[in-house]
PDB file of C-alpha atoms in Angstrom:
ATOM      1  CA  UNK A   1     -13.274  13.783  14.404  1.00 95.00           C
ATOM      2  CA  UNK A   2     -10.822  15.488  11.738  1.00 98.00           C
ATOM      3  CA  UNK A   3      -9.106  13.082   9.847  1.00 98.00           C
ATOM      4  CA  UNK A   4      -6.653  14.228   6.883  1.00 98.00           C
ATOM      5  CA  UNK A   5      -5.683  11.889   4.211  1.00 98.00           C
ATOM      6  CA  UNK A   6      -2.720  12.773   2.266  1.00 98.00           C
ATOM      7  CA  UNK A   7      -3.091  11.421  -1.369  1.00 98.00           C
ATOM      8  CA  UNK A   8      -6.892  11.632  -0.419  1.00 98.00           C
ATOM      9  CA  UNK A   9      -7.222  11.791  -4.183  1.00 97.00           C
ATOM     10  CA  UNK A  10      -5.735   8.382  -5.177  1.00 96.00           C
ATOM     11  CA  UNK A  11      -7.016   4.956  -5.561  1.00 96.00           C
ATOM     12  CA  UNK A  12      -6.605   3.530  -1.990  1.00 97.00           C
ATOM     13  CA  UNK A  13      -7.091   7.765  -0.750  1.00 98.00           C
ATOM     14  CA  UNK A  14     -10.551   8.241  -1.993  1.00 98.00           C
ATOM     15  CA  UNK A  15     -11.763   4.795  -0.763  1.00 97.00           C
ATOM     16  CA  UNK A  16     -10.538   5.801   2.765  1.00 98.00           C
ATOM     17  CA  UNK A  17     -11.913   8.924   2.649  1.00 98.00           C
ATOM     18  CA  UNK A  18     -15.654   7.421   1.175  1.00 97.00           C
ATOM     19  CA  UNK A  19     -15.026   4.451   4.243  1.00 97.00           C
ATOM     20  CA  UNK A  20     -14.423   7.238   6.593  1.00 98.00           C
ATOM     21  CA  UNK A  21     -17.332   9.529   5.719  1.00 98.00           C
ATOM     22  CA  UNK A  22     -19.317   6.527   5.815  1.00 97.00           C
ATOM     23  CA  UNK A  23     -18.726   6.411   9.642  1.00 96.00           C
ATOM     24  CA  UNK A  24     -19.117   9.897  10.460  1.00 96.00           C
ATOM     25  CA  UNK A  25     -16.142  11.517   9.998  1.00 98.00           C
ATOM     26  CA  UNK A  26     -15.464  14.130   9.228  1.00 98.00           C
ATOM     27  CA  UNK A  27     -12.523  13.354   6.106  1.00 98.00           C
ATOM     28  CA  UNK A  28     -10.407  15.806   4.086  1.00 98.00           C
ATOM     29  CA  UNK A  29      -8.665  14.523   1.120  1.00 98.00           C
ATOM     30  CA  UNK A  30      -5.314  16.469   0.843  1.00 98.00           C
ATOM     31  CA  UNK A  31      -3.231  16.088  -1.866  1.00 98.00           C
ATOM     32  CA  UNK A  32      -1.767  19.054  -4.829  1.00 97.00           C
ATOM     33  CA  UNK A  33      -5.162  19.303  -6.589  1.00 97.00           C
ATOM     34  CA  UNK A  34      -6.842  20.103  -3.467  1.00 97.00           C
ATOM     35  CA  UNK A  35      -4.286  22.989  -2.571  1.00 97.00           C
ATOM     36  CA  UNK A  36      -1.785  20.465  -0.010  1.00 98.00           C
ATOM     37  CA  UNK A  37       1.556  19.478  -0.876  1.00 98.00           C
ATOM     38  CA  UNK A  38       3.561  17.977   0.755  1.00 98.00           C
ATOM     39  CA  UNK A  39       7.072  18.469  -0.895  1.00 98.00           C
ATOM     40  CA  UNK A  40       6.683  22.694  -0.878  1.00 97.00           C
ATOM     41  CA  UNK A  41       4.685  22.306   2.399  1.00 97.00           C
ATOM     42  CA  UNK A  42       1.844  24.413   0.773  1.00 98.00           C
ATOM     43  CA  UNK A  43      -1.332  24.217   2.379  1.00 98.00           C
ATOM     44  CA  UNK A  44      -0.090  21.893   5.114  1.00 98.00           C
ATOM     45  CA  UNK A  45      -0.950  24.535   8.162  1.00 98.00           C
ATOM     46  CA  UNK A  46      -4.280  25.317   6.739  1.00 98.00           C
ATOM     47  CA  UNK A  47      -5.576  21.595   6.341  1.00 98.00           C
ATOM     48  CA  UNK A  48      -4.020  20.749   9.821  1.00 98.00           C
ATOM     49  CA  UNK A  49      -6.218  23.262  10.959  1.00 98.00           C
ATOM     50  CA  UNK A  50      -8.362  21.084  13.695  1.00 97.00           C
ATOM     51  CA  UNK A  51      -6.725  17.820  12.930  1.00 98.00           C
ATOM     52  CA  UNK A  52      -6.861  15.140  15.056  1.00 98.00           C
ATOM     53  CA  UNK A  53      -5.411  12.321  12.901  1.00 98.00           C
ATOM     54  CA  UNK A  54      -3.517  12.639   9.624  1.00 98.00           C
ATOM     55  CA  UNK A  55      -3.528   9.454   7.475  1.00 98.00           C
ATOM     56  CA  UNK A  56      -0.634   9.023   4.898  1.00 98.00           C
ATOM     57  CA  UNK A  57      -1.531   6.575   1.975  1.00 98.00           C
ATOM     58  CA  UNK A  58       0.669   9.240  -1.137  1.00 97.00           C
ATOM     59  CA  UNK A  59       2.881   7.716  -3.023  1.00 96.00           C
ATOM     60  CA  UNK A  60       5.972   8.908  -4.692  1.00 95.00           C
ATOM     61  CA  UNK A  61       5.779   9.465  -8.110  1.00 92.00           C
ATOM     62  CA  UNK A  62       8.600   7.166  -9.465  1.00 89.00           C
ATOM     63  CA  UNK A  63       9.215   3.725  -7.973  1.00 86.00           C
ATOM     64  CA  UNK A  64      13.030   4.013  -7.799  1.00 90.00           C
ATOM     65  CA  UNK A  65      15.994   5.566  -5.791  1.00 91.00           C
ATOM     66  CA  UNK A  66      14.123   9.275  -6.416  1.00 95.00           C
ATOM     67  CA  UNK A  67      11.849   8.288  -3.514  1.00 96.00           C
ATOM     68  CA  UNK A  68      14.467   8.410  -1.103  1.00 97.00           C
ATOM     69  CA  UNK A  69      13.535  12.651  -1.423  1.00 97.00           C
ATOM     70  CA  UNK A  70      10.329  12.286  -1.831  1.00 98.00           C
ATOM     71  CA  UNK A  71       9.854  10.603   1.577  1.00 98.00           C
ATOM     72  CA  UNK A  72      12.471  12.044   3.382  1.00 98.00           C
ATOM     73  CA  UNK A  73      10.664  15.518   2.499  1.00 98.00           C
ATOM     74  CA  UNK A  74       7.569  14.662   2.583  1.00 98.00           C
ATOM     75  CA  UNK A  75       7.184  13.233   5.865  1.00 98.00           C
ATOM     76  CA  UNK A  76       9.534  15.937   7.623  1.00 98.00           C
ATOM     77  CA  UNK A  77       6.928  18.533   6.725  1.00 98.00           C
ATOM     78  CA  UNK A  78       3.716  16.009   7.182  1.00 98.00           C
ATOM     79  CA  UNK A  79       5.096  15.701  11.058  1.00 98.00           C
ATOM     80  CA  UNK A  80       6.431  18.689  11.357  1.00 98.00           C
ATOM     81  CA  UNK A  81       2.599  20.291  10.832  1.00 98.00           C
ATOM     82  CA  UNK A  82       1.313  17.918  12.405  1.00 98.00           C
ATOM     83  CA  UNK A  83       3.403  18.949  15.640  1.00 98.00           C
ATOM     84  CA  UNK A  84       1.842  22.526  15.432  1.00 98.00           C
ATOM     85  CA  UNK A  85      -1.462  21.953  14.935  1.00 98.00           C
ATOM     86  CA  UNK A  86      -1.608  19.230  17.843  1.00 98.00           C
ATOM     87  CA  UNK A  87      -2.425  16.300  15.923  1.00 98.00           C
ATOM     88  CA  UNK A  88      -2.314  13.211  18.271  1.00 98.00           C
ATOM     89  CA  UNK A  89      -1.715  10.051  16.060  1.00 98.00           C
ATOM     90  CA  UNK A  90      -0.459   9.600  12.785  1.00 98.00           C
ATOM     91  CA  UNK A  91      -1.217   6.548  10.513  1.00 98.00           C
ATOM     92  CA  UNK A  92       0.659   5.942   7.223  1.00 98.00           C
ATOM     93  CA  UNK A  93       0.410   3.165   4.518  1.00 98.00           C
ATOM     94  CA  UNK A  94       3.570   0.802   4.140  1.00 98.00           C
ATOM     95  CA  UNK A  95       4.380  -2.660   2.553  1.00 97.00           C
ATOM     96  CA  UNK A  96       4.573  -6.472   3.940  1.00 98.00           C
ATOM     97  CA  UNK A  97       7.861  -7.060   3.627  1.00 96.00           C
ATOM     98  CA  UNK A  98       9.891  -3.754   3.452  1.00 97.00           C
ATOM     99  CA  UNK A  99      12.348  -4.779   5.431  1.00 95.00           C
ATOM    100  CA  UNK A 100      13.390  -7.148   3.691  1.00 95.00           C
ATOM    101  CA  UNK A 101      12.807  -5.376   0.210  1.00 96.00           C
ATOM    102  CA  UNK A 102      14.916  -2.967   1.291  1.00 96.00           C
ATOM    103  CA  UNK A 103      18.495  -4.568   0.768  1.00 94.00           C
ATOM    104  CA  UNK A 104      18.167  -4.326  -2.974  1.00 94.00           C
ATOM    105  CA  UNK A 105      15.519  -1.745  -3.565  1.00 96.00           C
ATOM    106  CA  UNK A 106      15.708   1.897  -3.768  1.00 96.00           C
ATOM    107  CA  UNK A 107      11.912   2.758  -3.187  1.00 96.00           C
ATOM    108  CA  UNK A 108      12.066   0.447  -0.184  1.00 97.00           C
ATOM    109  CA  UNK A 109      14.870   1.534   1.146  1.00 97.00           C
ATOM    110  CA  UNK A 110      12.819   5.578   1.026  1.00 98.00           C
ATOM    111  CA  UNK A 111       9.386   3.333   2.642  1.00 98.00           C
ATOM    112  CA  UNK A 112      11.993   2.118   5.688  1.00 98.00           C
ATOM    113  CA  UNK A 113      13.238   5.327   5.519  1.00 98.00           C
ATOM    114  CA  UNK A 114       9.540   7.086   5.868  1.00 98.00           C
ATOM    115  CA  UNK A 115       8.925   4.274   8.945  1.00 98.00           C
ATOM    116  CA  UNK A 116      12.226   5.027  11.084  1.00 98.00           C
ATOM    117  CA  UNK A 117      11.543   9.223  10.714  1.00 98.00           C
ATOM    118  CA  UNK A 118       7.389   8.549  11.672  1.00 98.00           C
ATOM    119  CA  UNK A 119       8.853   5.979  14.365  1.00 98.00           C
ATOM    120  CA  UNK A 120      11.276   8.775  15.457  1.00 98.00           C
ATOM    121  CA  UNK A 121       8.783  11.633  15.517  1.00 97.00           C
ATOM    122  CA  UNK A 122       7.002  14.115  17.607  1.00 97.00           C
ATOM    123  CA  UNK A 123       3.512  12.162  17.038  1.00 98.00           C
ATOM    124  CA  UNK A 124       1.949   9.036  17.825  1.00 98.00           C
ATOM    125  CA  UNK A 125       1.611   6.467  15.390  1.00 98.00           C
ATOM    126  CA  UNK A 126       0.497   3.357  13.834  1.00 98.00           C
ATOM    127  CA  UNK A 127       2.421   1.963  10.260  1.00 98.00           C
ATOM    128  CA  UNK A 128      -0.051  -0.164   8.286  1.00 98.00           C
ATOM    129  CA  UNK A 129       2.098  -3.018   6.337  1.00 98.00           C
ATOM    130  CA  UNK A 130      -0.318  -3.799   3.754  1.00 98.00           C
ATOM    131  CA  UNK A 131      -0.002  -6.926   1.093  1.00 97.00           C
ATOM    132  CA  UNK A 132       0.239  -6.728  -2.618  1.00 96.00           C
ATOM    133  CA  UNK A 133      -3.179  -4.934  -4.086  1.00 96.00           C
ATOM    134  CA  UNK A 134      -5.725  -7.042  -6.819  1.00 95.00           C
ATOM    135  CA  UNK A 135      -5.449  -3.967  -8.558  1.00 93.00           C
ATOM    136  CA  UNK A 136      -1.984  -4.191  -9.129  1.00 93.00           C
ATOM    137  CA  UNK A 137      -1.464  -7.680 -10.585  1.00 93.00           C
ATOM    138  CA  UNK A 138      -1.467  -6.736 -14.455  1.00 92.00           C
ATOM    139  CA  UNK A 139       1.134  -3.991 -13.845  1.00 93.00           C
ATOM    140  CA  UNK A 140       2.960  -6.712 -11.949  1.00 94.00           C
ATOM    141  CA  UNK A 141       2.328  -9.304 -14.857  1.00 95.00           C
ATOM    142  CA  UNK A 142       3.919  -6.341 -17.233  1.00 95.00           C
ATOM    143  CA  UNK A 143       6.608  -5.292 -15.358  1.00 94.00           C
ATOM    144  CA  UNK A 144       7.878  -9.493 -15.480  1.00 95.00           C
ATOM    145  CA  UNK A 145       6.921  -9.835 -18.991  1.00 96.00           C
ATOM    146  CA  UNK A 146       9.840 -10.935 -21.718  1.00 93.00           C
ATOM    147  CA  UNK A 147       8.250 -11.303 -24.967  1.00 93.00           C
ATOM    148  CA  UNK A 148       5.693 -13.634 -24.333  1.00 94.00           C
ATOM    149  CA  UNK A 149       6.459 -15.068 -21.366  1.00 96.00           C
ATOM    150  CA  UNK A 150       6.062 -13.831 -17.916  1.00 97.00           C
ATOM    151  CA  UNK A 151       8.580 -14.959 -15.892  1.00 97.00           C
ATOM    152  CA  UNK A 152       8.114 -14.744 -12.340  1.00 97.00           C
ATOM    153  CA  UNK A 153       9.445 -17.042  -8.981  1.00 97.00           C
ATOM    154  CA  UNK A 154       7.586 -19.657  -7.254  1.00 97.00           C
ATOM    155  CA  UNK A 155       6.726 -17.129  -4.279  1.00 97.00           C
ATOM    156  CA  UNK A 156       3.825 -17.058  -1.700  1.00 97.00           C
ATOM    157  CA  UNK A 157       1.963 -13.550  -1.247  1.00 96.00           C
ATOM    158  CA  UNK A 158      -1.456 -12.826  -0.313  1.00 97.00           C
ATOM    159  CA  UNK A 159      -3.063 -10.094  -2.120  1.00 97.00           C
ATOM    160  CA  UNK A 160      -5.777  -7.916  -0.987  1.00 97.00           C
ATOM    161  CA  UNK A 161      -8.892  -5.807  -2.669  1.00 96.00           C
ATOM    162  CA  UNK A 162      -7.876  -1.961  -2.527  1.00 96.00           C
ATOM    163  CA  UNK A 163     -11.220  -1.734  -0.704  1.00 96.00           C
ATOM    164  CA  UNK A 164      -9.783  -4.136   1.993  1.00 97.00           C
ATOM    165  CA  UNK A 165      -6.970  -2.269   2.366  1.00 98.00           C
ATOM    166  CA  UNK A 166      -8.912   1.096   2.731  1.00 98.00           C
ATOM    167  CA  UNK A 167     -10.972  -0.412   5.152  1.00 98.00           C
ATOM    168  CA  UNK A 168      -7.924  -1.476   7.416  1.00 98.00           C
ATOM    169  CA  UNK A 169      -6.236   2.118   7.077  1.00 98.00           C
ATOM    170  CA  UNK A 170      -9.756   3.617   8.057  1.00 98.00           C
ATOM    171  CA  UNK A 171      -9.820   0.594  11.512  1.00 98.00           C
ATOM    172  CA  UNK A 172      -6.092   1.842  12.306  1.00 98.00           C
ATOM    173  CA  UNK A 173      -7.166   5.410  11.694  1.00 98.00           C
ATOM    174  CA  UNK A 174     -10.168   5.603  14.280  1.00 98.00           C
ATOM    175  CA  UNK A 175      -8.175   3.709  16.962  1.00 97.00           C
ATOM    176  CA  UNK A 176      -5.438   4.390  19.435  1.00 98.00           C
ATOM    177  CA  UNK A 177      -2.016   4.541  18.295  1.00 98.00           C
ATOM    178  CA  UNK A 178       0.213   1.346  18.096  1.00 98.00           C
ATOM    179  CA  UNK A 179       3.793   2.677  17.827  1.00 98.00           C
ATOM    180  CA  UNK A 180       4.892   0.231  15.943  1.00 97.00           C
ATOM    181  CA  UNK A 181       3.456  -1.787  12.867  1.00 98.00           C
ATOM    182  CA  UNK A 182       0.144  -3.940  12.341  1.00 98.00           C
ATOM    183  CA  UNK A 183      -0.491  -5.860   8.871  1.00 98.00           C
ATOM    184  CA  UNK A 184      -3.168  -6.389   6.944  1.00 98.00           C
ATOM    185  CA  UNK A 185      -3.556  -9.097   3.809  1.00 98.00           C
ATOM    186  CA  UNK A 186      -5.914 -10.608   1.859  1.00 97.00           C
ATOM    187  CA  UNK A 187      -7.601 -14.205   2.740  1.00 97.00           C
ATOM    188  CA  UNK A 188      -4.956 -16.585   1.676  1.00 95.00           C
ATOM    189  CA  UNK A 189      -1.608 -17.342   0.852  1.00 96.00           C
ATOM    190  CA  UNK A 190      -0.708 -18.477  -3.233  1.00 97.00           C
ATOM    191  CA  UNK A 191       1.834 -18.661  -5.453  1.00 97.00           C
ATOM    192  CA  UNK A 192       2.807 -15.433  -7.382  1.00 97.00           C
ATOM    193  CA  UNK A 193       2.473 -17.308 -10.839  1.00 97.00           C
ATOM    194  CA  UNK A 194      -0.529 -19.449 -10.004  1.00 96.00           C
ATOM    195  CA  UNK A 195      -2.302 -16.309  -9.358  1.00 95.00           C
ATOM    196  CA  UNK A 196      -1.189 -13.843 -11.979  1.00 96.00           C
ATOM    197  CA  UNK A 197      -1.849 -16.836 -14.393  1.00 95.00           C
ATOM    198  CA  UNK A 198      -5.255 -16.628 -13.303  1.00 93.00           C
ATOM    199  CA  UNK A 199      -5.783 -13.163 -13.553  1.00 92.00           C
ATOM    200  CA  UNK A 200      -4.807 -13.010 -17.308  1.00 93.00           C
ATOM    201  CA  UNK A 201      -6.723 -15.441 -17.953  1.00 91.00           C
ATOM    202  CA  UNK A 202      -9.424 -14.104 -16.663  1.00 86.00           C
ATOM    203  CA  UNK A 203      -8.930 -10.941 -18.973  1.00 84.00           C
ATOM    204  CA  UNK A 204      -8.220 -13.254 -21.731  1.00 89.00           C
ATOM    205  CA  UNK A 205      -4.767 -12.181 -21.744  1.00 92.00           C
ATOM    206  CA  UNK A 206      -2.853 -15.377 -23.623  1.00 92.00           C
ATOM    207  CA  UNK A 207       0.967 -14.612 -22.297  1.00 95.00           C
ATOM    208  CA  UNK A 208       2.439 -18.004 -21.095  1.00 96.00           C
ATOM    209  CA  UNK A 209       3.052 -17.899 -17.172  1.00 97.00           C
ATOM    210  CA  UNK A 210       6.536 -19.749 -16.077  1.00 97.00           C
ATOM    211  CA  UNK A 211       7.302 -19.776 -12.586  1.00 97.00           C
ATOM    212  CA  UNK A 212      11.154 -19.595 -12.321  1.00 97.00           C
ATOM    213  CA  UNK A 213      13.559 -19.542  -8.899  1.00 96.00           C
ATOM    214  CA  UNK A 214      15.923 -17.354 -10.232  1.00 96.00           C
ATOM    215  CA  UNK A 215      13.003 -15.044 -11.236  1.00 96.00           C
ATOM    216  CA  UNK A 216      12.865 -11.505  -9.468  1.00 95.00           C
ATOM    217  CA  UNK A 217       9.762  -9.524  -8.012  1.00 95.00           C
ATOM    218  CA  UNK A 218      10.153  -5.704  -9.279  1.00 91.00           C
ATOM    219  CA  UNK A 219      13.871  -6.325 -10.031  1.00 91.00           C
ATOM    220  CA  UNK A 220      14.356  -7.731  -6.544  1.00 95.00           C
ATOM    221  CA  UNK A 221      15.338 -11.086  -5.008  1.00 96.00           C
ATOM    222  CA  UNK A 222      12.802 -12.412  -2.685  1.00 96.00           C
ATOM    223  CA  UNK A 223      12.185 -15.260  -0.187  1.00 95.00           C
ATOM    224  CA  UNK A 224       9.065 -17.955  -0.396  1.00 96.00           C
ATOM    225  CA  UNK A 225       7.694 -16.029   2.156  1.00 96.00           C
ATOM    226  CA  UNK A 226       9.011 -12.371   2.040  1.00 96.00           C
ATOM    227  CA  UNK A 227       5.502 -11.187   0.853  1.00 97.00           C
ATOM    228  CA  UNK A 228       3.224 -12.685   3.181  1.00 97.00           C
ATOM    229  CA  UNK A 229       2.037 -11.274   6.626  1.00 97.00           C
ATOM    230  CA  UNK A 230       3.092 -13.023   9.792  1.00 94.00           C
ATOM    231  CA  UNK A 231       1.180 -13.807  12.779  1.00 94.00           C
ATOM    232  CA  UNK A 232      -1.470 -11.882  13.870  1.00 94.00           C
ATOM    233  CA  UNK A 233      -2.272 -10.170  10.722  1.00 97.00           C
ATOM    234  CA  UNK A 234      -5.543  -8.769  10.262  1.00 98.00           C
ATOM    235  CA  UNK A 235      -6.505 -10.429   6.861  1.00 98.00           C
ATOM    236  CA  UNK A 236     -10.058  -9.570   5.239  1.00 97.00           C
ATOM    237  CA  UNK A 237     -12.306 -12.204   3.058  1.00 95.00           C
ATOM    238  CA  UNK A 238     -12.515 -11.037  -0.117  1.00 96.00           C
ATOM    239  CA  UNK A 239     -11.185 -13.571  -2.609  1.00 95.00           C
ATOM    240  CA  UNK A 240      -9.579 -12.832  -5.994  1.00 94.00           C
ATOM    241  CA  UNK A 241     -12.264 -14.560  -7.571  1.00 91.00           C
ATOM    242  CA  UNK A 242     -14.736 -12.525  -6.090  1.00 91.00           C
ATOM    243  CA  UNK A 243     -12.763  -9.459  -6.792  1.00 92.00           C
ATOM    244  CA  UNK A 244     -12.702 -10.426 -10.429  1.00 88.00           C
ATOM    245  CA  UNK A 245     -16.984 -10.487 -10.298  1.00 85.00           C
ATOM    246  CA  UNK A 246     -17.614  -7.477  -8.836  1.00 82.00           C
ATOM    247  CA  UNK A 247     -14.545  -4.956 -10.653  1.00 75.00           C
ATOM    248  CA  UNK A 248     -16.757  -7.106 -14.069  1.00 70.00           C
ATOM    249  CA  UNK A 249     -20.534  -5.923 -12.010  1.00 70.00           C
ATOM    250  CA  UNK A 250     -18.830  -2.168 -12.105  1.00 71.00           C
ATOM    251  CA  UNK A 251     -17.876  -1.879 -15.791  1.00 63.00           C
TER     252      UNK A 251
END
């Protein structure tokens, strides 16, 4: 089976791509440096070419309002290719939470945005909601960070190894379509600061964690909750902990 991965060159792309090759398939990563954009349509007929599934896991290239284009675009000509060459399902990477995200959040507003047009299409689909990545924690520890101090609220979420996530992409990928939206996470719920403390520490990183209610996540105002899956998640085993062993095994 053809299976296109847009942003096939990225850090969750080229995991699903190695996870899908792994298992047979036959993968194409698609993204500018391979000839396929996605924003001039370039290349899009050619790597459709025999398609049966096209997997979406690009990203924008800012995290603000800007994405609202970037999605809108992007996905008009992803389905719009994808509706001439025949491809029957369609599988693209999303957020726990959007929704909710949304009401204060430009780049969530363009990732609901990129969910109603796919749910609206031509092709048959299946939106992955995926949880916070390991991967991602310092950024988020930097992007909460005043002076010496990072600030963040007394949240629940229940972050997963980029692996993981690749790995649940590839699972929604080489089954039937959903039309609608299945989650993934990682093993367990915590508390944003408990967490992030942890992770510093374990790079010996000596800012002072405070866990504050008034805090914001990425500039937005969140619930206890907002960033955990609900019921019937799919959630895969590997611990932060773990994570933090092998990522030290690799270097």
């Amino acid at each position: 089976m053809k299976i296109v991965v847009i942003g096939g060159t990225g850090l969750v792309g080229s995991k699903l791509v190695h996870t899908l090759t792994e298992r047979g398939q036959h993968a194409v990563a698609a993204a500018p440096s391979t000839g396929v954009n996605t924003i001039t349509g370039a290349g899009l007929p050619e790597v459709m070419a025999g398609a049966d599934v096209v997997v979406d896991v690009s990203n924008s290239p800012a995290l603000d309002d800007t994405a609202i284009d970037f999605f809108r675009t992007a996905t008009a000509n992803l389905l719009a290719a994808e509706q001439a060459a025949g491809v029957r399902h369609h599988v693209a990477l999303s957020v726990v939470g959007t929704a909710q995200l949304a009401a204060q959040s430009g780049y969530f507003q363009a990732k609901l945005l990129q969910e109603k047009m796919i749910g609206e299409g031509p092709i048959p689909f299946s939106i992955v909601h995926a949880t916070q990545f390991f991967e991602f924690l310092d950024t988020l520890a930097d992007s909460a960070t005043v002076g010496q101090k990072v600030v963040l609220p007394p949240a629940y979420f229940q972050p997963m190894a980029v692996a993981d996530v690749a790995e649940g992409v590839a699972i929604a990928a080489l089954g039937e379509p959903v039309n609608g939206v299945a989650e993934i996470g990682g093993p367990e719920a915590v508390l944003l600061p408990e967490l992030i403390r942890t992770a510093l520490t374990a790079h010996g990183d000596r800012r002072t964690v405070v866990a504050d209610p008034t805090a914001q996540y990425w500039g937005i105002d969140i619930g206890e909750r907002t960033l955990v899956p609900g019921p019937g998640a799919t959630l895969f085993d590997t611990r932060f902990e773990d994570w933090v062993l092998q990522a030290a095994a690799r270097s």
